[in-house]
């Protein structure tokens, strides 16, 4: 998979993409990253990338023609082009799984007041939001997307089995995990996890996962029930 990030601040992105699992994936050729400064496509001698908003208002807006040129410089036939935007589709684990099927992602990072509306309307395949809050720019959002997507690609994680029981992979949070010391300040690791009995351990993890989800995120189970019912309805030919 290749990901090209279009940004006014490429230096913001290099660090998080150079360490740990993503750094290793890049070194092994499993993940290619291109960081591109949108300013290279700026207008005139001063490489202008933004202007004041039509209709008034505060802040500067990134120009559509500049973003268009930045996209054109990296676009391939297999590109899936996404704008980071608070108004975009909510980025979730299922969206990460969907994006991990692509061979080329282009992520556009806005800055300042935002990006000319015609970028979202005419130049991209979609817009992505990482949550209901406003960041100063799209760089951190793009990094979140790359991290969550890349670890779903084949061979990127040392132990792909760990993906199976992860939070949000199904309608549940993962059960708590423990390691040594067995006893810490009077708090013991649950005995069943030390029993070596795989059946009992599996049952304990399933029950803990269900209890944790019910306590902290009951919405996940409710959502899965609705989605399941909708899938059954679609199977029966209902809209
Ligand atoms: N004025 C815009 C609004 O109210 O929707 C916010 C612009 S924000 C200061 C600048 C840029 O940061 C956006 O163009 C977008 O690329 C990025 N950004 C901010 N919050 C984001 C979020 N929650 N998810 C994805 N990108 C975000």
Coordinates of N, CA and C and ligand atoms in Angstrom, one line a residue:
X1 N 0.8 -1.2 0.0 CA 0.0 0.0 0.0 C 0.9 1.3 0.0
X2 N 0.4 2.3 -0.8 CA 1.1 3.6 -0.7 C 0.2 4.6 -0.2
X3 N 0.7 5.5 0.6 CA -0.1 6.6 1.1 C 0.6 7.9 0.8
X4 N 0.0 8.8 0.1 CA 0.6 10.1 -0.1 C -0.2 11.1 0.7
X5 N 0.5 11.9 1.5 CA -0.1 12.9 2.4 C 0.3 14.3 1.8
X6 N -0.8 15.1 1.5 CA -0.6 16.4 1.0 C -0.8 17.4 2.1
X7 N 0.2 18.2 2.4 CA 0.2 19.0 3.6 C 1.0 20.3 3.4
X8 N 0.7 21.3 4.2 CA 1.6 22.5 4.2 C 2.7 22.3 5.2
X9 N 2.6 21.2 6.0 CA 3.7 21.0 7.1 C 4.1 19.6 7.1
X10 N 4.8 19.1 6.0 CA 5.2 17.7 6.0 C 6.1 17.3 7.1
X11 N 6.9 18.3 7.7 CA 7.8 17.9 8.8 C 7.0 17.5 10.0
X12 N 5.7 17.9 10.1 CA 4.9 17.4 11.3 C 4.6 15.9 11.2
X13 N 4.7 15.3 10.0 CA 4.3 14.0 9.9 C 5.4 12.9 10.0
X14 N 6.6 13.3 9.7 CA 7.7 12.3 9.5 C 7.9 11.5 10.8
X15 N 8.0 12.2 11.9 CA 8.3 11.5 13.2 C 7.4 10.3 13.5
X16 N 6.1 10.5 13.6 CA 5.2 9.4 13.9 C 5.2 8.3 12.9
X17 N 5.6 8.6 11.7 CA 5.6 7.5 10.6 C 6.9 6.8 10.5
X18 N 7.9 7.1 11.4 CA 9.2 6.6 11.3 C 9.6 5.6 12.4
X19 N 8.7 5.4 13.3 CA 9.0 4.6 14.5 C 8.1 3.4 14.6
X20 N 8.6 2.5 15.5 CA 7.7 1.3 15.9 C 7.2 0.6 14.7
X21 N 6.0 0.2 14.7 CA 5.4 -0.8 13.7 C 5.4 -0.1 12.3
X22 N 5.0 1.2 12.3 CA 4.9 1.8 11.0 C 6.3 2.0 10.4
X23 N 7.3 2.4 11.2 CA 8.7 2.5 10.7 C 9.2 1.2 10.2
X24 N 8.9 0.1 10.9 CA 9.3 -1.2 10.4 C 8.6 -1.6 9.1
X25 N 7.3 -1.3 9.0 CA 6.6 -1.6 7.8 C 7.2 -0.9 6.6
X26 N 7.6 0.4 6.8 CA 8.2 1.1 5.7 C 9.5 0.6 5.4
X27 N 10.3 0.2 6.4 CA 11.6 -0.4 6.1 C 11.5 -1.7 5.3
X28 N 10.4 -2.4 5.6 CA 10.3 -3.7 4.9 C 9.5 -3.6 3.6
X29 N 9.2 -2.4 3.2 CA 8.5 -2.2 1.9 C 7.0 -2.5 1.9
X30 N 6.5 -2.7 3.1 CA 5.0 -3.1 3.2 C 4.2 -1.8 3.1
X31 N 4.8 -0.7 3.4 CA 4.0 0.6 3.5 C 5.0 1.6 2.9
X32 N 4.5 2.3 1.8 CA 5.2 3.4 1.2 C 4.5 4.7 1.6
X33 N 5.3 5.7 2.1 CA 4.7 7.0 2.4 C 5.3 8.1 1.6
X34 N 4.5 8.9 1.0 CA 5.0 10.1 0.4 C 4.5 11.4 1.1
X35 N 5.4 12.2 1.5 CA 5.0 13.5 2.2 C 5.2 14.6 1.2
X36 N 4.2 15.4 0.9 CA 4.3 16.4 -0.2 C 3.8 17.8 0.3
X37 N 4.6 18.8 0.1 CA 4.3 20.1 0.5 C 3.4 20.8 -0.5
X38 N 2.2 21.1 -0.1 CA 1.2 21.7 -1.0 C 1.7 23.0 -1.5
X39 N 2.6 23.7 -0.8 CA 3.1 25.0 -1.2 C 3.9 24.9 -2.5
X40 N 4.4 23.7 -2.8 CA 5.1 23.6 -4.1 C 4.2 23.9 -5.3
X41 N 2.9 23.8 -5.0 CA 1.9 24.1 -6.1 C 1.3 25.5 -5.9
X42 N 1.8 26.3 -5.0 CA 1.3 27.6 -4.7 C 1.4 28.5 -5.9
X43 N 0.6 29.6 -5.9 CA 0.5 30.5 -7.0 C 1.6 31.6 -6.9
X44 N 2.3 31.9 -8.1 CA 3.2 33.0 -8.2 C 4.5 32.8 -7.5
X45 N 5.2 33.9 -7.5 CA 6.6 33.9 -6.9 C 6.6 33.6 -5.4
X46 N 5.5 34.0 -4.8 CA 5.4 33.7 -3.3 C 4.7 32.4 -2.9
X47 N 4.4 31.6 -4.0 CA 3.8 30.3 -3.7 C 2.6 30.4 -2.8
X48 N 1.6 31.3 -3.2 CA 0.5 31.6 -2.3 C -0.5 30.3 -2.4
X49 N -0.9 29.9 -1.2 CA -1.8 28.7 -1.2 C -3.2 29.0 -0.7
X50 N -3.4 30.2 -0.1 CA -4.7 30.5 0.5 C -5.2 31.9 0.2
X51 N -6.4 32.2 0.6 CA -6.9 33.6 0.3 C -8.0 33.8 1.3
X52 N -8.5 35.0 1.3 CA -9.6 35.4 2.3 C -10.9 34.7 1.8
X53 N -11.9 34.4 2.7 CA -13.1 33.8 2.3 C -14.1 34.7 1.6
X54 N -14.7 34.3 0.5 CA -15.8 35.0 -0.1 C -16.9 35.2 0.9
X55 N -17.5 36.3 1.0 CA -18.6 36.5 1.9 C -18.2 37.0 3.3
X56 N -16.9 37.1 3.4 CA -16.3 37.6 4.7 C -16.1 36.5 5.7
X57 N -15.6 36.9 6.8 CA -15.4 35.9 7.9 C -13.9 35.9 8.2
X58 N -13.6 35.2 9.3 CA -12.2 35.2 9.7 C -11.4 34.1 9.1
X59 N -10.1 34.2 9.1 CA -9.2 33.1 8.7 C -9.0 33.1 7.2
X60 N -8.1 32.2 6.8 CA -7.7 32.1 5.4 C -8.2 30.7 4.9
X61 N -8.5 30.6 3.6 CA -9.1 29.4 3.0 C -8.1 28.9 2.0
X62 N -7.8 27.6 2.0 CA -6.9 27.0 1.0 C -7.5 27.0 -0.3
X63 N -6.8 27.3 -1.4 CA -7.3 27.5 -2.7 C -7.5 26.2 -3.4
X64 N -8.6 26.1 -4.2 CA -9.0 24.8 -4.9 C -8.0 24.5 -6.0
X65 N -7.5 25.6 -6.7 CA -6.6 25.3 -7.8 C -5.3 24.8 -7.3
X66 N -4.9 25.2 -6.2 CA -3.6 24.8 -5.6 C -3.7 23.3 -5.1
X67 N -4.8 23.0 -4.5 CA -5.0 21.6 -4.0 C -5.2 20.7 -5.2
X68 N -5.9 21.2 -6.3 CA -6.1 20.4 -7.5 C -4.7 20.0 -8.1
X69 N -3.8 21.0 -8.1 CA -2.4 20.7 -8.7 C -1.7 19.7 -7.8
X70 N -1.9 19.8 -6.5 CA -1.2 18.9 -5.6 C -1.7 17.5 -5.7
X71 N -3.0 17.4 -5.9 CA -3.6 16.0 -6.1 C -3.1 15.4 -7.4
X72 N -3.1 16.3 -8.5 CA -2.7 15.8 -9.8 C -1.3 15.3 -9.8
X73 N -0.4 15.8 -9.0 CA 1.0 15.4 -9.0 C 1.2 14.0 -8.5
X74 N 0.2 13.5 -7.7 CA 0.4 12.2 -7.1 C -0.7 11.2 -7.6
X75 N -1.7 11.6 -8.3 CA -2.8 10.7 -8.6 C -2.4 9.6 -9.5
X76 N -2.9 8.4 -9.2 CA -2.7 7.2 -10.1 C -4.0 6.6 -10.4
X77 N -4.1 5.7 -11.3 CA -5.4 5.1 -11.7 C -6.1 4.5 -10.5
X78 N -5.3 4.0 -9.5 CA -5.9 3.3 -8.3 C -6.0 4.2 -7.1
X79 N -5.9 5.5 -7.3 CA -5.9 6.4 -6.1 C -7.3 6.5 -5.5
X80 N -7.3 6.5 -4.2 CA -8.5 6.9 -3.4 C -8.2 8.1 -2.7
X81 N -8.9 9.2 -3.0 CA -8.4 10.5 -2.5 C -9.4 11.0 -1.4
X82 N -8.9 11.4 -0.3 CA -9.7 11.7 0.9 C -9.2 13.1 1.5
X83 N -10.2 13.9 1.8 CA -9.9 15.2 2.5 C -10.2 15.0 3.9
X84 N -9.2 15.4 4.8 CA -9.4 15.4 6.2 C -10.3 16.6 6.5
X85 N -11.5 16.4 7.2 CA -12.4 17.5 7.4 C -13.3 17.2 8.6
X86 N -13.6 18.1 9.5 CA -14.5 17.9 10.6 C -15.9 17.4 10.1
X87 N -16.3 17.8 8.9 CA -17.6 17.5 8.4 C -17.6 16.2 7.7
X88 N -16.5 15.4 7.7 CA -16.4 14.2 6.9 C -17.1 13.0 7.6
X89 N -17.0 11.9 6.9 CA -17.5 10.6 7.5 C -16.7 10.3 8.8
X90 N -17.3 9.8 9.8 CA -16.6 9.5 11.0 C -15.7 8.3 10.8
X91 N -14.4 8.5 11.1 CA -13.4 7.5 11.0 C -13.6 6.4 12.1
X92 N -13.9 5.2 11.7 CA -14.1 4.1 12.7 C -13.3 2.9 12.2
X93 N -13.3 1.8 13.1 CA -12.5 0.6 12.7 C -13.1 0.0 11.4
X94 N -14.4 -0.1 11.2 CA -14.8 -0.6 9.9 C -14.4 0.3 8.7
X95 N -14.3 1.6 8.9 CA -13.8 2.5 7.8 C -12.3 2.2 7.6
X96 N -11.6 2.0 8.7 CA -10.2 1.7 8.5 C -10.0 0.4 7.8
X97 N -10.8 -0.6 8.1 CA -10.8 -1.9 7.4 C -11.1 -1.7 5.9
X98 N -12.1 -0.9 5.6 CA -12.4 -0.6 4.2 C -11.2 0.0 3.5
X99 N -10.6 1.0 4.1 CA -9.6 1.8 3.5 C -8.3 0.9 3.3
X100 N -8.2 -0.1 4.2 CA -7.0 -1.0 4.1 C -7.0 -1.8 2.8
X101 N -8.1 -1.9 2.1 CA -8.2 -2.7 0.9 C -7.7 -1.9 -0.3
X102 N -7.5 -0.6 -0.1 CA -7.0 0.2 -1.3 C -5.5 0.0 -1.4
X103 N -5.0 0.2 -2.6 CA -3.5 0.1 -2.8 C -2.9 1.5 -2.8
X104 N -3.7 2.6 -3.0 CA -3.1 3.9 -3.0 C -4.1 4.9 -2.3
X105 N -3.7 5.5 -1.2 CA -4.5 6.5 -0.6 C -3.8 7.8 -0.7
X106 N -4.6 8.9 -1.0 CA -4.1 10.3 -1.0 C -4.9 11.0 0.1
X107 N -4.2 11.5 1.1 CA -4.9 12.2 2.2 C -4.5 13.7 2.2
X108 N -5.5 14.5 2.1 CA -5.3 16.0 2.0 C -5.5 16.6 3.4
X109 N -4.5 17.3 3.8 CA -4.6 18.0 5.1 C -5.0 19.5 4.9
X110 N -6.1 19.9 5.5 CA -6.4 21.3 5.4 C -5.7 22.0 6.6
X111 N -5.7 23.3 6.5 CA -5.2 24.1 7.6 C -5.9 25.5 7.6
X112 N -5.6 26.3 8.6 CA -6.2 27.6 8.8 C -7.7 27.4 8.9
X113 N -8.5 28.3 8.2 CA -10.0 28.2 8.3 C -10.6 26.9 7.6
X114 N -9.8 26.3 6.7 CA -10.2 25.2 6.0 C -9.9 25.2 4.6
X115 N -10.6 24.4 3.8 CA -10.3 24.2 2.4 C -11.5 24.7 1.5
X116 N -11.2 25.3 0.4 CA -12.3 25.7 -0.5 C -13.3 24.6 -0.7
X117 N -14.6 24.8 -0.5 CA -15.6 23.8 -0.6 C -15.6 23.0 -1.8
X118 N -15.1 23.5 -2.9 CA -15.1 22.8 -4.2 C -14.1 21.6 -4.2
X119 N -13.2 21.6 -3.3 CA -12.3 20.4 -3.1 C -13.2 19.2 -2.7
X120 N -14.0 19.4 -1.7 CA -14.8 18.3 -1.2 C -15.9 17.9 -2.2
X121 N -16.4 19.0 -2.9 CA -17.5 18.8 -3.9 C -17.1 18.1 -5.2
X122 N -15.8 18.4 -5.6 CA -15.5 17.9 -7.0 C -14.1 17.2 -7.1
X123 N -13.3 17.2 -6.1 CA -11.9 16.7 -6.3 C -11.6 15.4 -5.6
X124 N -12.4 15.0 -4.6 CA -12.0 13.9 -3.8 C -13.1 12.8 -3.8
X125 N -12.7 11.6 -3.3 CA -13.6 10.5 -3.3 C -14.4 10.5 -2.0
X126 N -14.0 11.3 -1.0 CA -14.7 11.3 0.3 C -13.9 12.3 1.2
X127 N -14.6 12.5 2.4 CA -14.0 13.3 3.4 C -14.1 12.5 4.7
X128 N -13.0 12.6 5.5 CA -12.9 11.9 6.8 C -12.7 12.8 8.0
X129 N -13.5 12.5 9.0 CA -13.3 13.2 10.3 C -12.9 12.2 11.3
X130 N -11.9 12.5 12.2 CA -11.4 11.6 13.2 C -12.2 11.8 14.5
X131 N -13.1 12.8 14.6 CA -13.9 12.9 15.8 C -14.6 14.3 15.8
X132 N -15.5 14.5 16.7 CA -16.3 15.7 16.8 C -15.5 16.8 17.6
X133 N -14.4 17.2 17.1 CA -13.6 18.3 17.6 C -12.9 18.9 16.5
X134 N -12.3 20.1 16.7 CA -11.6 20.8 15.6 C -10.1 20.9 15.9
X135 N -9.3 20.4 15.0 CA -7.9 20.4 15.1 C -7.4 21.7 14.4
X136 N -6.1 22.1 14.6 CA -5.6 23.2 13.9 C -5.4 22.8 12.4
X137 N -5.1 21.6 12.1 CA -4.8 21.1 10.8 C -5.1 19.7 10.6
X138 N -5.1 19.2 9.4 CA -5.4 17.8 9.1 C -4.3 16.8 9.3
X139 N -3.1 17.3 9.7 CA -1.9 16.4 9.8 C -2.1 15.3 10.8
X140 N -2.6 15.7 12.0 CA -2.8 14.7 13.1 C -3.9 13.7 12.7
X141 N -4.9 14.2 12.0 CA -6.0 13.3 11.6 C -5.4 12.3 10.5
X142 N -4.6 12.8 9.6 CA -4.1 11.9 8.6 C -3.2 10.8 9.2
X143 N -2.4 11.2 10.2 CA -1.6 10.3 10.9 C -2.4 9.2 11.6
X144 N -3.5 9.6 12.2 CA -4.4 8.6 12.9 C -4.9 7.6 11.8
X145 N -5.3 8.2 10.7 CA -5.8 7.3 9.6 C -4.7 6.3 9.1
X146 N -3.5 6.8 8.9 CA -2.5 6.0 8.3 C -2.2 4.9 9.4
X147 N -2.1 5.2 10.6 CA -1.7 4.3 11.7 C -2.8 3.2 11.8
X148 N -4.0 3.6 11.8 CA -5.1 2.6 12.0 C -5.3 1.7 10.8
X149 N -5.0 2.3 9.6 CA -5.2 1.5 8.3 C -4.0 0.6 8.1
X150 N -2.8 1.1 8.3 CA -1.6 0.3 7.9 C -1.5 -0.9 8.8
X151 N -1.9 -0.9 10.0 CA -1.7 -2.1 10.9 C -2.7 -3.2 10.5
X152 N -3.6 -2.9 9.6 CA -4.6 -3.9 9.1 C -4.0 -4.6 7.8
X153 N -3.0 -4.0 7.3 CA -2.4 -4.6 6.1 C -1.7 -5.9 6.4
X154 N -1.7 -6.8 5.4 CA -1.0 -8.1 5.7 C 0.5 -7.9 6.1
X155 N 0.9 -8.7 7.1 CA 2.3 -8.7 7.5 C 2.8 -7.5 8.3
X156 N 2.0 -6.5 8.5 CA 2.4 -5.3 9.2 C 2.5 -5.6 10.7
X157 N 1.6 -6.3 11.2 CA 1.6 -6.7 12.6 C 2.3 -8.1 12.7
X158 N 3.2 -8.2 13.7 CA 3.9 -9.4 13.9 C 3.0 -10.6 14.2
X159 N 1.9 -10.3 15.0 CA 0.9 -11.4 15.3 C -0.5 -11.0 14.8
X160 N -0.8 -11.3 13.6 CA -2.1 -10.9 13.1 C -3.3 -11.5 13.9
X161 N -3.1 -12.5 14.7 CA -4.1 -13.1 15.5 C -4.6 -12.1 16.5
X162 N -3.8 -11.1 16.9 CA -4.2 -10.1 17.9 C -5.3 -9.2 17.3
X163 N -5.5 -9.2 16.0 CA -6.5 -8.3 15.4 C -7.9 -8.9 15.7
X164 N -8.0 -10.3 15.8 CA -9.3 -10.9 15.9 C -10.1 -10.5 17.0
X165 N -9.5 -10.4 18.2 CA -10.3 -10.1 19.4 C -10.2 -8.6 19.8
X166 N -9.7 -7.8 18.9 CA -9.5 -6.4 19.3 C -10.8 -5.6 19.5
X167 N -10.7 -4.6 20.3 CA -11.9 -3.7 20.4 C -12.3 -3.2 19.1
X168 N -13.6 -3.1 18.9 CA -14.2 -2.5 17.7 C -14.2 -3.4 16.4
X169 N -13.4 -4.5 16.5 CA -13.4 -5.4 15.4 C -14.8 -6.1 15.3
X170 N -15.3 -6.4 16.4 CA -16.7 -6.9 16.5 C -17.5 -5.8 17.3
X171 N -18.6 -6.2 17.9 CA -19.4 -5.1 18.6 C -19.0 -5.0 20.1
X172 N -17.7 -5.4 20.4 CA -17.3 -5.4 21.8 C -15.9 -4.8 22.0
X173 N -15.6 -4.4 23.2 CA -14.3 -4.0 23.6 C -13.5 -5.2 24.0
X174 N -12.2 -5.2 23.9 CA -11.4 -6.3 24.2 C -11.4 -6.5 25.7
X175 N -11.3 -7.7 26.2 CA -11.2 -8.0 27.7 C -9.8 -7.4 28.2
X176 N -9.7 -7.1 29.5 CA -8.5 -6.6 30.0 C -7.4 -7.7 29.9
X177 N -6.1 -7.2 29.7 CA -5.0 -8.1 29.6 C -4.1 -7.9 30.8
X178 N -3.3 -8.9 31.2 CA -2.4 -8.8 32.4 C -1.1 -9.5 32.1
X179 N 0.0 -9.0 32.8 CA 1.2 -9.7 32.7 C 1.9 -9.7 34.1
X180 N 3.1 -10.2 34.2 CA 3.8 -10.2 35.5 C 4.0 -8.8 36.0
X181 N 4.1 -8.6 37.3 CA 4.0 -9.6 38.4 C 2.6 -10.1 38.6
X182 N 2.5 -11.3 39.1 CA 1.2 -11.9 39.3 C 0.4 -11.2 40.4
X183 N 1.2 -10.7 41.4 CA 0.6 -9.9 42.5 C 1.2 -8.5 42.5
X184 N 0.4 -7.5 42.5 CA 1.0 -6.1 42.5 C 0.2 -5.3 43.5
X185 N 0.9 -4.9 44.6 CA 0.2 -4.1 45.7 C -1.1 -4.7 46.1
X186 N -1.1 -6.0 46.2 CA -2.3 -6.7 46.7 C -3.3 -7.0 45.6
X187 N -3.1 -6.5 44.4 CA -4.0 -6.8 43.3 C -3.5 -8.0 42.5
X188 N -4.4 -9.1 42.4 CA -4.0 -10.3 41.8 C -4.4 -10.4 40.3
X189 N -3.7 -11.0 39.5 CA -4.1 -11.4 38.2 C -5.2 -12.4 38.3
X190 N -6.4 -12.3 37.6 CA -7.4 -13.4 37.7 C -6.8 -14.8 37.6
X191 N -7.2 -15.6 38.5 CA -6.6 -17.0 38.6 C -6.8 -17.8 37.3
X192 N -8.0 -17.6 36.7 CA -8.3 -18.4 35.5 C -7.2 -18.2 34.4
X193 N -6.7 -17.0 34.3 CA -5.7 -16.7 33.3 C -4.4 -17.5 33.5
X194 N -4.2 -17.9 34.7 CA -3.0 -18.7 35.1 C -3.2 -20.2 35.1
X195 N -4.4 -20.6 34.7 CA -4.8 -22.0 34.8 C -4.3 -22.9 33.7
X196 N -4.0 -22.2 32.5 CA -3.5 -23.0 31.4 C -4.7 -23.7 30.7
X197 N -5.9 -23.5 31.1 CA -7.1 -24.2 30.6 C -7.7 -23.2 29.5
X198 N -7.4 -23.6 28.2 CA -7.8 -22.7 27.1 C -9.3 -22.4 27.0
X199 N -10.0 -23.4 27.3 CA -11.5 -23.3 27.2 C -12.0 -22.3 28.3
X200 N -11.5 -22.5 29.5 CA -11.9 -21.6 30.6 C -11.4 -20.1 30.3
X201 N -10.2 -20.0 29.8 CA -9.6 -18.7 29.5 C -10.5 -18.0 28.5
X202 N -10.8 -18.7 27.4 CA -11.7 -18.2 26.4 C -13.0 -17.7 26.9
X203 N -13.6 -18.5 27.8 CA -14.9 -18.2 28.3 C -14.8 -17.0 29.2
X204 N -13.7 -16.9 30.0 CA -13.5 -15.7 30.9 C -13.3 -14.4 30.0
X205 N -12.5 -14.6 29.0 CA -12.3 -13.4 28.1 C -13.6 -12.9 27.5
X206 N -14.4 -13.9 27.0 CA -15.7 -13.5 26.3 C -16.6 -12.8 27.4
X207 N -16.7 -13.4 28.6 CA -17.6 -12.8 29.6 C -17.1 -11.4 30.0
X208 N -15.7 -11.3 30.2 CA -15.2 -10.0 30.6 C -15.4 -8.9 29.5
X209 N -15.2 -9.4 28.3 CA -15.4 -8.5 27.1 C -16.9 -8.0 27.1
X210 N -17.8 -8.9 27.3 CA -19.2 -8.5 27.3 C -19.5 -7.6 28.5
X211 N -19.0 -7.9 29.6 CA -19.3 -7.0 30.8 C -18.7 -5.6 30.6
X212 N -17.4 -5.6 30.1 CA -16.8 -4.3 29.9 C -17.6 -3.4 28.9
X213 N -18.0 -4.1 27.8 CA -18.8 -3.4 26.8 C -20.1 -2.9 27.4
X214 N -20.8 -3.7 28.1 CA -22.1 -3.3 28.7 C -21.9 -2.1 29.6
X215 N -20.8 -2.1 30.4 CA -20.5 -1.0 31.4 C -20.1 0.3 30.7
X216 N -19.2 0.1 29.7 CA -18.6 1.4 29.1 C -19.1 1.8 27.8
X217 N -19.5 0.9 26.9 CA -19.9 1.2 25.6 C -21.2 0.4 25.2
X218 N -22.3 0.5 25.9 CA -23.5 -0.3 25.5 C -23.9 0.1 24.1
X219 N -23.5 1.3 23.6 CA -23.9 1.7 22.3 C -23.4 0.7 21.2
X220 N -22.2 0.1 21.5 CA -21.6 -0.8 20.5 C -22.5 -2.0 20.2
X221 N -23.1 -2.6 21.3 CA -23.9 -3.7 21.2 C -25.2 -3.3 20.5
X222 N -25.8 -2.2 20.9 CA -27.1 -1.7 20.4 C -26.9 -1.5 18.9
X223 N -25.8 -0.9 18.5 CA -25.6 -0.6 17.1 C -25.5 -1.9 16.3
X224 N -24.7 -2.9 16.8 CA -24.6 -4.1 16.1 C -25.9 -4.8 15.9
X225 N -26.8 -4.7 17.0 CA -28.1 -5.4 16.9 C -28.9 -4.7 15.7
X226 N -28.9 -3.4 15.7 CA -29.6 -2.7 14.6 C -29.0 -3.1 13.2
X227 N -27.7 -3.1 13.1 CA -27.0 -3.4 11.8 C -27.3 -4.8 11.4
X228 N -27.3 -5.7 12.4 CA -27.7 -7.1 12.1 C -29.1 -7.3 11.6
X229 N -30.0 -6.6 12.3 CA -31.4 -6.6 11.8 C -31.6 -6.1 10.4
X230 N -30.8 -5.0 10.1 CA -30.9 -4.4 8.8 C -30.3 -5.4 7.8
X231 N -29.3 -6.1 8.1 CA -28.7 -7.1 7.2 C -29.7 -8.2 6.9
X232 N -30.4 -8.6 8.0 CA -31.4 -9.7 7.8 C -32.5 -9.2 6.9
X233 N -32.9 -7.9 7.1 CA -34.0 -7.3 6.3 C -33.6 -7.3 4.8
X234 N -32.3 -6.9 4.6 CA -31.8 -6.8 3.2 C -31.8 -8.1 2.6
X235 N -31.4 -9.2 3.4 CA -31.4 -10.5 2.9 C -32.8 -11.0 2.5
X236 N -33.9 -10.4 3.1 CA -35.2 -10.8 2.8 C -35.8 -9.9 1.7
X237 N -35.0 -9.0 1.2 CA -35.4 -8.1 0.1 C -36.1 -6.9 0.6
X238 N -36.0 -6.6 1.9 CA -36.5 -5.3 2.4 C -35.5 -4.2 2.2
X239 N -35.9 -2.9 2.0 CA -34.9 -1.9 1.8 C -34.0 -1.6 3.0
Ligands
LIG1 N1 -13.4 25.9 10.0 C1 -13.5 24.5 9.9 C2 -14.8 23.9 10.5 O1 -15.3 24.6 11.4 O2 -15.3 22.9 10.1 C3 -12.3 23.9 10.7 C4 -11.0 24.0 10.0 S1 -9.7 23.3 10.9 C5 -9.2 24.6 11.9 C6 -8.4 23.2 9.7 C7 -8.2 21.8 9.1 O3 -8.0 20.8 10.1 C8 -9.4 21.2 8.3 O4 -9.5 21.7 7.0 C9 -9.2 19.8 8.4 O5 -8.3 19.3 7.3 C10 -8.4 19.6 9.7 N2 -9.3 19.1 10.7 C11 -9.7 19.7 11.8 N3 -10.5 19.0 12.6 C12 -10.6 17.8 12.0 C13 -11.2 16.5 12.4 N4 -11.9 16.4 13.5 N5 -11.1 15.5 11.5 C14 -10.3 15.6 10.4 N6 -9.7 16.7 10.0 C15 -9.8 17.8 10.8

